[in-house]
Amino acid sequence: MQIALSGINIEILKKPIKNLHLSVLPPDGKVRVSAPLRLSDESIAMFVRTKISWIKKQQEKFETQSRQSKREYISGETLYVFGKQYFLHVEYARKNSLVLSGSEAVLTVRKESSIRQREVFVNEWYRARLKEKVAFLLPQWEQATGLYSTAWQIKNMTTRWGSCNPATKKIWLNLQLAKKPLECLEYIILHELAHLKVRNHGKAFVAILDAHMPYWRETRKLLNELQLDYMA
């Protein structure tokens, strides 16, 4: 369900929870309200109206955050790999490759390749790197927490860093995490594992995060404070 107030589109999700939860989500400032099943639409709208000023301020932050221009995949651009910045150097050959060397990311592509073709290749390269890290880190966090997923998958998401299905215990992780520092990936892994036990973000959920990653609030801030670049 969606409503529009003061020119802002708001997604409403009704859940078996006790309190209202308002979120302005990265990277584009999408607004979402989680509300108790019993609460009327009018009461939800009244609550949102009292928060319009705050919502607009949060959306302005996303709009003014530093972003790089849309990728053209030419020499001189920058790429981020697990939080480290690399300067792109493009070479031409028949076989695509991407190799990190010092502060350079050497991208080899066909000279006649389109921006979209280069983008697809780089995204698949990111996917492979992220899969390697998740395959290594996820079992460690599962063992540490005693919370185990049945499966995991990487996909490109525009409003969430991760998600999970507590019923099937499957986890999804955002492809863009390949650009963020590794501690951000670990935070999202822990976050989604915690949701396998606690579906909301209440005290029980926070207790799991506090127990296993006392610095998680700082990591969450790091994760959301800068949109590094675009990924289609």
PDB file of C-alpha atoms in Angstrom:
ATOM      1  CA  MET A   1       0.000   0.000   0.000  1.00  0.00           C
ATOM      2  CA  GLN A   2       1.196   3.515  -0.794  1.00  0.00           C
ATOM      3  CA  ILE A   3       0.033   6.978   0.175  1.00  0.00           C
ATOM      4  CA  ALA A   4       1.180  10.421  -0.948  1.00  0.00           C
ATOM      5  CA  LEU A   5       1.541  13.296   1.509  1.00  0.00           C
ATOM      6  CA  SER A   6       3.065  16.706   0.740  1.00  0.00           C
ATOM      7  CA  GLY A   7       4.353  15.351  -2.554  1.00  0.00           C
ATOM      8  CA  ILE A   8       6.111  12.414  -0.897  1.00  0.00           C
ATOM      9  CA  ASN A   9       5.263   8.816  -1.786  1.00  0.00           C
ATOM     10  CA  ILE A  10       5.198   6.614   1.302  1.00  0.00           C
ATOM     11  CA  GLU A  11       5.144   2.817   1.317  1.00  0.00           C
ATOM     12  CA  ILE A  12       3.024   1.342   4.125  1.00  0.00           C
ATOM     13  CA  LEU A  13       3.722  -2.167   5.398  1.00  0.00           C
ATOM     14  CA  LYS A  14       1.385  -3.618   8.014  1.00  0.00           C
ATOM     15  CA  LYS A  15       3.017  -6.219  10.242  1.00  0.00           C
ATOM     16  CA  PRO A  16       2.367  -8.048  13.540  1.00  0.00           C
ATOM     17  CA  ILE A  17       4.323  -5.438  15.520  1.00  0.00           C
ATOM     18  CA  LYS A  18       3.468  -3.124  18.417  1.00  0.00           C
ATOM     19  CA  ASN A  19       4.875   0.226  17.298  1.00  0.00           C
ATOM     20  CA  LEU A  20       5.185   2.376  14.184  1.00  0.00           C
ATOM     21  CA  HIS A  21       8.571   2.497  12.470  1.00  0.00           C
ATOM     22  CA  LEU A  22       9.442   5.213   9.954  1.00  0.00           C
ATOM     23  CA  SER A  23      12.456   4.819   7.641  1.00  0.00           C
ATOM     24  CA  VAL A  24      14.015   6.973   4.921  1.00  0.00           C
ATOM     25  CA  LEU A  25      16.069   4.491   2.948  1.00  0.00           C
ATOM     26  CA  PRO A  26      19.291   4.802   0.980  1.00  0.00           C
ATOM     27  CA  PRO A  27      20.273   5.429  -1.673  1.00  0.00           C
ATOM     28  CA  ASP A  28      17.338   7.475  -3.034  1.00  0.00           C
ATOM     29  CA  GLY A  29      15.412   8.507   0.091  1.00  0.00           C
ATOM     30  CA  LYS A  30      12.478   6.127  -0.320  1.00  0.00           C
ATOM     31  CA  VAL A  31      10.063   6.422   2.621  1.00  0.00           C
ATOM     32  CA  ARG A  32       8.675   3.339   4.326  1.00  0.00           C
ATOM     33  CA  VAL A  33       6.412   2.969   7.361  1.00  0.00           C
ATOM     34  CA  SER A  34       5.989  -0.334   9.187  1.00  0.00           C
ATOM     35  CA  ALA A  35       2.756  -0.265  11.161  1.00  0.00           C
ATOM     36  CA  PRO A  36       0.813  -2.599  13.484  1.00  0.00           C
ATOM     37  CA  LEU A  37      -1.932  -4.586  11.772  1.00  0.00           C
ATOM     38  CA  ARG A  38      -4.623  -3.061  13.998  1.00  0.00           C
ATOM     39  CA  LEU A  39      -3.742   0.559  13.190  1.00  0.00           C
ATOM     40  CA  SER A  40      -6.074   2.412  10.811  1.00  0.00           C
ATOM     41  CA  ASP A  41      -4.857   4.069   7.608  1.00  0.00           C
ATOM     42  CA  GLU A  42      -5.997   7.433   8.982  1.00  0.00           C
ATOM     43  CA  SER A  43      -3.863   7.023  12.117  1.00  0.00           C
ATOM     44  CA  ILE A  44      -0.843   6.091  10.013  1.00  0.00           C
ATOM     45  CA  ALA A  45      -1.324   9.126   7.773  1.00  0.00           C
ATOM     46  CA  MET A  46      -1.649  11.402  10.825  1.00  0.00           C
ATOM     47  CA  PHE A  47       1.613  10.019  12.212  1.00  0.00           C
ATOM     48  CA  VAL A  48       3.419  10.574   8.914  1.00  0.00           C
ATOM     49  CA  ARG A  49       2.159  14.174   8.687  1.00  0.00           C
ATOM     50  CA  THR A  50       3.898  14.964  11.968  1.00  0.00           C
ATOM     51  CA  LYS A  51       7.161  13.683  10.471  1.00  0.00           C
ATOM     52  CA  ILE A  52       7.101  15.433   7.075  1.00  0.00           C
ATOM     53  CA  SER A  53       9.739  17.997   8.044  1.00  0.00           C
ATOM     54  CA  TRP A  54      12.083  15.264   9.299  1.00  0.00           C
ATOM     55  CA  ILE A  55      11.493  13.140   6.194  1.00  0.00           C
ATOM     56  CA  LYS A  56      12.380  16.024   3.887  1.00  0.00           C
ATOM     57  CA  LYS A  57      15.577  16.728   5.816  1.00  0.00           C
ATOM     58  CA  GLN A  58      16.646  13.087   5.495  1.00  0.00           C
ATOM     59  CA  GLN A  59      15.873  13.062   1.774  1.00  0.00           C
ATOM     60  CA  GLU A  60      17.886  16.247   1.301  1.00  0.00           C
ATOM     61  CA  LYS A  61      20.869  14.521   2.899  1.00  0.00           C
ATOM     62  CA  PHE A  62      20.713  11.761   0.302  1.00  0.00           C
ATOM     63  CA  GLU A  63      20.362  14.294  -2.502  1.00  0.00           C
ATOM     64  CA  THR A  64      23.417  16.251  -1.371  1.00  0.00           C
ATOM     65  CA  GLN A  65      25.651  13.268  -0.610  1.00  0.00           C
ATOM     66  CA  SER A  66      28.744  13.017  -2.778  1.00  0.00           C
ATOM     67  CA  ARG A  67      28.141  10.886  -5.853  1.00  0.00           C
ATOM     68  CA  GLN A  68      30.361  10.212  -8.778  1.00  0.00           C
ATOM     69  CA  SER A  69      29.032  10.834 -12.248  1.00  0.00           C
ATOM     70  CA  LYS A  70      27.504   7.898 -14.079  1.00  0.00           C
ATOM     71  CA  ARG A  71      30.097   5.395 -15.271  1.00  0.00           C
ATOM     72  CA  GLU A  72      31.527   5.560 -18.757  1.00  0.00           C
ATOM     73  CA  TYR A  73      34.289   3.029 -17.993  1.00  0.00           C
ATOM     74  CA  ILE A  74      37.127   5.107 -19.386  1.00  0.00           C
ATOM     75  CA  SER A  75      40.593   5.814 -18.018  1.00  0.00           C
ATOM     76  CA  GLY A  76      40.671   8.299 -15.160  1.00  0.00           C
ATOM     77  CA  GLU A  77      37.459   7.231 -13.469  1.00  0.00           C
ATOM     78  CA  THR A  78      37.540   5.655 -10.040  1.00  0.00           C
ATOM     79  CA  LEU A  79      36.294   2.310  -8.780  1.00  0.00           C
ATOM     80  CA  TYR A  80      35.836   1.263  -5.179  1.00  0.00           C
ATOM     81  CA  VAL A  81      36.508  -2.308  -4.098  1.00  0.00           C
ATOM     82  CA  PHE A  82      35.710  -3.126  -0.462  1.00  0.00           C
ATOM     83  CA  GLY A  83      36.222   0.494   0.526  1.00  0.00           C
ATOM     84  CA  LYS A  84      39.498   1.082  -1.297  1.00  0.00           C
ATOM     85  CA  GLN A  85      39.662   3.570  -4.178  1.00  0.00           C
ATOM     86  CA  TYR A  86      41.273   2.549  -7.467  1.00  0.00           C
ATOM     87  CA  PHE A  87      41.898   4.653 -10.558  1.00  0.00           C
ATOM     88  CA  LEU A  88      40.615   3.049 -13.716  1.00  0.00           C
ATOM     89  CA  HIS A  89      43.020   2.386 -16.574  1.00  0.00           C
ATOM     90  CA  VAL A  90      41.403   1.009 -19.713  1.00  0.00           C
ATOM     91  CA  GLU A  91      43.268  -1.187 -22.199  1.00  0.00           C
ATOM     92  CA  TYR A  92      41.985  -2.952 -25.306  1.00  0.00           C
ATOM     93  CA  ALA A  93      42.074  -6.619 -26.244  1.00  0.00           C
ATOM     94  CA  ARG A  94      39.662  -9.334 -27.357  1.00  0.00           C
ATOM     95  CA  LYS A  95      39.237 -10.805 -23.857  1.00  0.00           C
ATOM     96  CA  ASN A  96      37.726  -8.864 -20.954  1.00  0.00           C
ATOM     97  CA  SER A  97      39.533  -8.689 -17.619  1.00  0.00           C
ATOM     98  CA  LEU A  98      39.821  -6.484 -14.556  1.00  0.00           C
ATOM     99  CA  VAL A  99      43.002  -6.599 -12.492  1.00  0.00           C
ATOM    100  CA  LEU A 100      43.821  -4.548  -9.386  1.00  0.00           C
ATOM    101  CA  SER A 101      47.428  -3.376  -9.344  1.00  0.00           C
ATOM    102  CA  GLY A 102      48.604  -0.928  -6.696  1.00  0.00           C
ATOM    103  CA  SER A 103      46.208   2.013  -6.883  1.00  0.00           C
ATOM    104  CA  GLU A 104      45.051   1.089 -10.402  1.00  0.00           C
ATOM    105  CA  ALA A 105      42.180  -1.016 -11.663  1.00  0.00           C
ATOM    106  CA  VAL A 106      43.269  -2.176 -15.105  1.00  0.00           C
ATOM    107  CA  LEU A 107      40.175  -2.873 -17.189  1.00  0.00           C
ATOM    108  CA  THR A 108      40.744  -4.707 -20.460  1.00  0.00           C
ATOM    109  CA  VAL A 109      37.839  -4.685 -22.922  1.00  0.00           C
ATOM    110  CA  ARG A 110      37.151  -4.815 -26.635  1.00  0.00           C
ATOM    111  CA  LYS A 111      37.688  -1.370 -28.156  1.00  0.00           C
ATOM    112  CA  GLU A 112      34.269  -1.424 -29.815  1.00  0.00           C
ATOM    113  CA  SER A 113      32.451  -2.461 -26.614  1.00  0.00           C
ATOM    114  CA  SER A 114      29.596  -0.254 -25.430  1.00  0.00           C
ATOM    115  CA  ILE A 115      29.310   1.404 -22.032  1.00  0.00           C
ATOM    116  CA  ARG A 116      26.564  -1.074 -21.148  1.00  0.00           C
ATOM    117  CA  GLN A 117      28.721  -4.068 -22.105  1.00  0.00           C
ATOM    118  CA  ARG A 118      31.590  -2.774 -19.965  1.00  0.00           C
ATOM    119  CA  GLU A 119      29.194  -2.111 -17.117  1.00  0.00           C
ATOM    120  CA  VAL A 120      27.811  -5.637 -17.238  1.00  0.00           C
ATOM    121  CA  PHE A 121      31.303  -7.111 -17.175  1.00  0.00           C
ATOM    122  CA  VAL A 122      32.438  -4.951 -14.230  1.00  0.00           C
ATOM    123  CA  ASN A 123      29.274  -5.762 -12.267  1.00  0.00           C
ATOM    124  CA  GLU A 124      29.833  -9.487 -12.786  1.00  0.00           C
ATOM    125  CA  TRP A 125      33.417  -9.007 -11.630  1.00  0.00           C
ATOM    126  CA  TYR A 126      32.077  -7.321  -8.483  1.00  0.00           C
ATOM    127  CA  ARG A 127      29.625 -10.194  -8.017  1.00  0.00           C
ATOM    128  CA  ALA A 128      32.417 -12.773  -8.144  1.00  0.00           C
ATOM    129  CA  ARG A 129      34.517 -10.853  -5.602  1.00  0.00           C
ATOM    130  CA  LEU A 130      31.560 -10.448  -3.257  1.00  0.00           C
ATOM    131  CA  LYS A 131      30.673 -14.140  -3.506  1.00  0.00           C
ATOM    132  CA  GLU A 132      34.204 -15.032  -2.413  1.00  0.00           C
ATOM    133  CA  LYS A 133      33.950 -12.822   0.664  1.00  0.00           C
ATOM    134  CA  VAL A 134      30.462 -13.993   1.629  1.00  0.00           C
ATOM    135  CA  ALA A 135      31.437 -17.648   1.250  1.00  0.00           C
ATOM    136  CA  PHE A 136      34.270 -17.005   3.709  1.00  0.00           C
ATOM    137  CA  LEU A 137      32.547 -14.669   6.192  1.00  0.00           C
ATOM    138  CA  LEU A 138      29.002 -16.044   6.419  1.00  0.00           C
ATOM    139  CA  PRO A 139      29.971 -19.417   7.958  1.00  0.00           C
ATOM    140  CA  GLN A 140      32.068 -17.595  10.551  1.00  0.00           C
ATOM    141  CA  TRP A 141      29.155 -15.408  11.611  1.00  0.00           C
ATOM    142  CA  GLU A 142      26.766 -18.357  11.562  1.00  0.00           C
ATOM    143  CA  GLN A 143      29.038 -20.261  13.921  1.00  0.00           C
ATOM    144  CA  ALA A 144      29.524 -17.226  16.174  1.00  0.00           C
ATOM    145  CA  THR A 145      25.792 -16.516  16.498  1.00  0.00           C
ATOM    146  CA  GLY A 146      24.388 -20.038  16.258  1.00  0.00           C
ATOM    147  CA  LEU A 147      22.035 -18.709  13.569  1.00  0.00           C
ATOM    148  CA  TYR A 148      22.218 -20.523  10.233  1.00  0.00           C
ATOM    149  CA  SER A 149      20.858 -19.651   6.804  1.00  0.00           C
ATOM    150  CA  THR A 150      19.714 -22.294   4.362  1.00  0.00           C
ATOM    151  CA  ALA A 151      20.868 -20.353   1.297  1.00  0.00           C
ATOM    152  CA  TRP A 152      22.127 -16.949   0.229  1.00  0.00           C
ATOM    153  CA  GLN A 153      22.092 -14.946  -2.957  1.00  0.00           C
ATOM    154  CA  ILE A 154      23.519 -11.684  -4.283  1.00  0.00           C
ATOM    155  CA  LYS A 155      21.334  -9.254  -6.178  1.00  0.00           C
ATOM    156  CA  ASN A 156      21.359  -5.568  -6.976  1.00  0.00           C
ATOM    157  CA  MET A 157      18.933  -3.759  -4.685  1.00  0.00           C
ATOM    158  CA  THR A 158      18.093  -0.061  -4.692  1.00  0.00           C
ATOM    159  CA  THR A 159      16.627   0.418  -1.196  1.00  0.00           C
ATOM    160  CA  ARG A 160      18.152  -2.277   1.005  1.00  0.00           C
ATOM    161  CA  TRP A 161      21.636  -3.536   1.810  1.00  0.00           C
ATOM    162  CA  GLY A 162      20.232  -6.958   2.589  1.00  0.00           C
ATOM    163  CA  SER A 163      17.062  -8.888   3.256  1.00  0.00           C
ATOM    164  CA  CYS A 164      16.005 -12.298   4.483  1.00  0.00           C
ATOM    165  CA  ASN A 165      13.072 -14.663   4.640  1.00  0.00           C
ATOM    166  CA  PRO A 166      12.809 -15.970   8.226  1.00  0.00           C
ATOM    167  CA  ALA A 167      10.472 -18.759   7.098  1.00  0.00           C
ATOM    168  CA  THR A 168      12.885 -20.248   4.557  1.00  0.00           C
ATOM    169  CA  LYS A 169      16.015 -18.795   6.234  1.00  0.00           C
ATOM    170  CA  LYS A 170      17.309 -17.516   2.898  1.00  0.00           C
ATOM    171  CA  ILE A 171      19.424 -14.333   2.813  1.00  0.00           C
ATOM    172  CA  TRP A 172      19.912 -11.796   0.022  1.00  0.00           C
ATOM    173  CA  LEU A 173      22.850  -9.372  -0.035  1.00  0.00           C
ATOM    174  CA  ASN A 174      23.152  -6.207  -2.113  1.00  0.00           C
ATOM    175  CA  LEU A 175      25.727  -6.322  -4.916  1.00  0.00           C
ATOM    176  CA  GLN A 176      26.837  -2.809  -3.983  1.00  0.00           C
ATOM    177  CA  LEU A 177      28.362  -4.172  -0.782  1.00  0.00           C
ATOM    178  CA  ALA A 178      31.333  -5.151  -2.973  1.00  0.00           C
ATOM    179  CA  LYS A 179      32.249  -1.450  -2.929  1.00  0.00           C
ATOM    180  CA  LYS A 180      31.938  -0.930   0.811  1.00  0.00           C
ATOM    181  CA  PRO A 181      34.523  -1.684   3.520  1.00  0.00           C
ATOM    182  CA  LEU A 182      34.472  -5.315   4.645  1.00  0.00           C
ATOM    183  CA  GLU A 183      33.171  -4.407   8.099  1.00  0.00           C
ATOM    184  CA  CYS A 184      30.020  -3.122   6.371  1.00  0.00           C
ATOM    185  CA  LEU A 185      29.510  -6.486   4.691  1.00  0.00           C
ATOM    186  CA  GLU A 186      29.995  -8.232   8.033  1.00  0.00           C
ATOM    187  CA  TYR A 187      27.465  -5.910   9.666  1.00  0.00           C
ATOM    188  CA  ILE A 188      24.831  -6.721   7.039  1.00  0.00           C
ATOM    189  CA  ILE A 189      25.531 -10.445   7.342  1.00  0.00           C
ATOM    190  CA  LEU A 190      25.048 -10.222  11.111  1.00  0.00           C
ATOM    191  CA  HIS A 191      21.955  -8.027  10.657  1.00  0.00           C
ATOM    192  CA  GLU A 192      20.255 -10.548   8.387  1.00  0.00           C
ATOM    193  CA  LEU A 193      21.236 -13.528  10.533  1.00  0.00           C
ATOM    194  CA  ALA A 194      19.701 -11.765  13.539  1.00  0.00           C
ATOM    195  CA  HIS A 195      16.455 -11.416  11.587  1.00  0.00           C
ATOM    196  CA  LEU A 196      16.293 -15.194  11.270  1.00  0.00           C
ATOM    197  CA  LYS A 197      15.571 -15.192  15.007  1.00  0.00           C
ATOM    198  CA  VAL A 198      13.942 -11.788  15.538  1.00  0.00           C
ATOM    199  CA  ARG A 199      11.844 -10.325  12.726  1.00  0.00           C
ATOM    200  CA  ASN A 200      11.642  -6.750  14.020  1.00  0.00           C
ATOM    201  CA  HIS A 201      14.287  -4.278  15.189  1.00  0.00           C
ATOM    202  CA  GLY A 202      13.292  -4.356  18.829  1.00  0.00           C
ATOM    203  CA  LYS A 203      15.314  -4.955  21.975  1.00  0.00           C
ATOM    204  CA  ALA A 204      15.906  -8.644  21.298  1.00  0.00           C
ATOM    205  CA  PHE A 205      17.262  -7.851  17.843  1.00  0.00           C
ATOM    206  CA  VAL A 206      19.524  -5.062  19.133  1.00  0.00           C
ATOM    207  CA  ALA A 207      20.791  -7.383  21.867  1.00  0.00           C
ATOM    208  CA  ILE A 208      22.063  -9.832  19.248  1.00  0.00           C
ATOM    209  CA  LEU A 209      23.918  -7.059  17.409  1.00  0.00           C
ATOM    210  CA  ASP A 210      25.335  -5.645  20.649  1.00  0.00           C
ATOM    211  CA  ALA A 211      26.544  -9.070  21.757  1.00  0.00           C
ATOM    212  CA  HIS A 212      28.381  -9.912  18.549  1.00  0.00           C
ATOM    213  CA  MET A 213      29.357  -6.492  17.135  1.00  0.00           C
ATOM    214  CA  PRO A 214      29.422  -3.789  19.842  1.00  0.00           C
ATOM    215  CA  TYR A 215      30.501  -1.190  17.265  1.00  0.00           C
ATOM    216  CA  TRP A 216      27.642  -1.925  14.837  1.00  0.00           C
ATOM    217  CA  ARG A 217      26.142   1.566  15.085  1.00  0.00           C
ATOM    218  CA  GLU A 218      29.366   3.158  13.839  1.00  0.00           C
ATOM    219  CA  THR A 219      29.546   0.604  11.037  1.00  0.00           C
ATOM    220  CA  ARG A 220      25.948   1.295  10.024  1.00  0.00           C
ATOM    221  CA  LYS A 221      26.754   5.005   9.835  1.00  0.00           C
ATOM    222  CA  LEU A 222      29.800   4.288   7.680  1.00  0.00           C
ATOM    223  CA  LEU A 223      27.699   2.130   5.385  1.00  0.00           C
ATOM    224  CA  ASN A 224      25.087   4.813   4.781  1.00  0.00           C
ATOM    225  CA  GLU A 225      27.085   8.026   4.861  1.00  0.00           C
ATOM    226  CA  LEU A 226      28.470   7.928   1.313  1.00  0.00           C
ATOM    227  CA  GLN A 227      27.034   6.600  -1.921  1.00  0.00           C
ATOM    228  CA  LEU A 228      30.262   5.703  -3.668  1.00  0.00           C
ATOM    229  CA  ASP A 229      29.046   5.453  -7.244  1.00  0.00           C
ATOM    230  CA  TYR A 230      26.357   4.088  -9.503  1.00  0.00           C
ATOM    231  CA  MET A 231      25.851   0.416 -10.245  1.00  0.00           C
ATOM    232  CA  ALA A 232      23.172  -0.544 -12.745  1.00  0.00           C
TER     233      ALA A 232
END
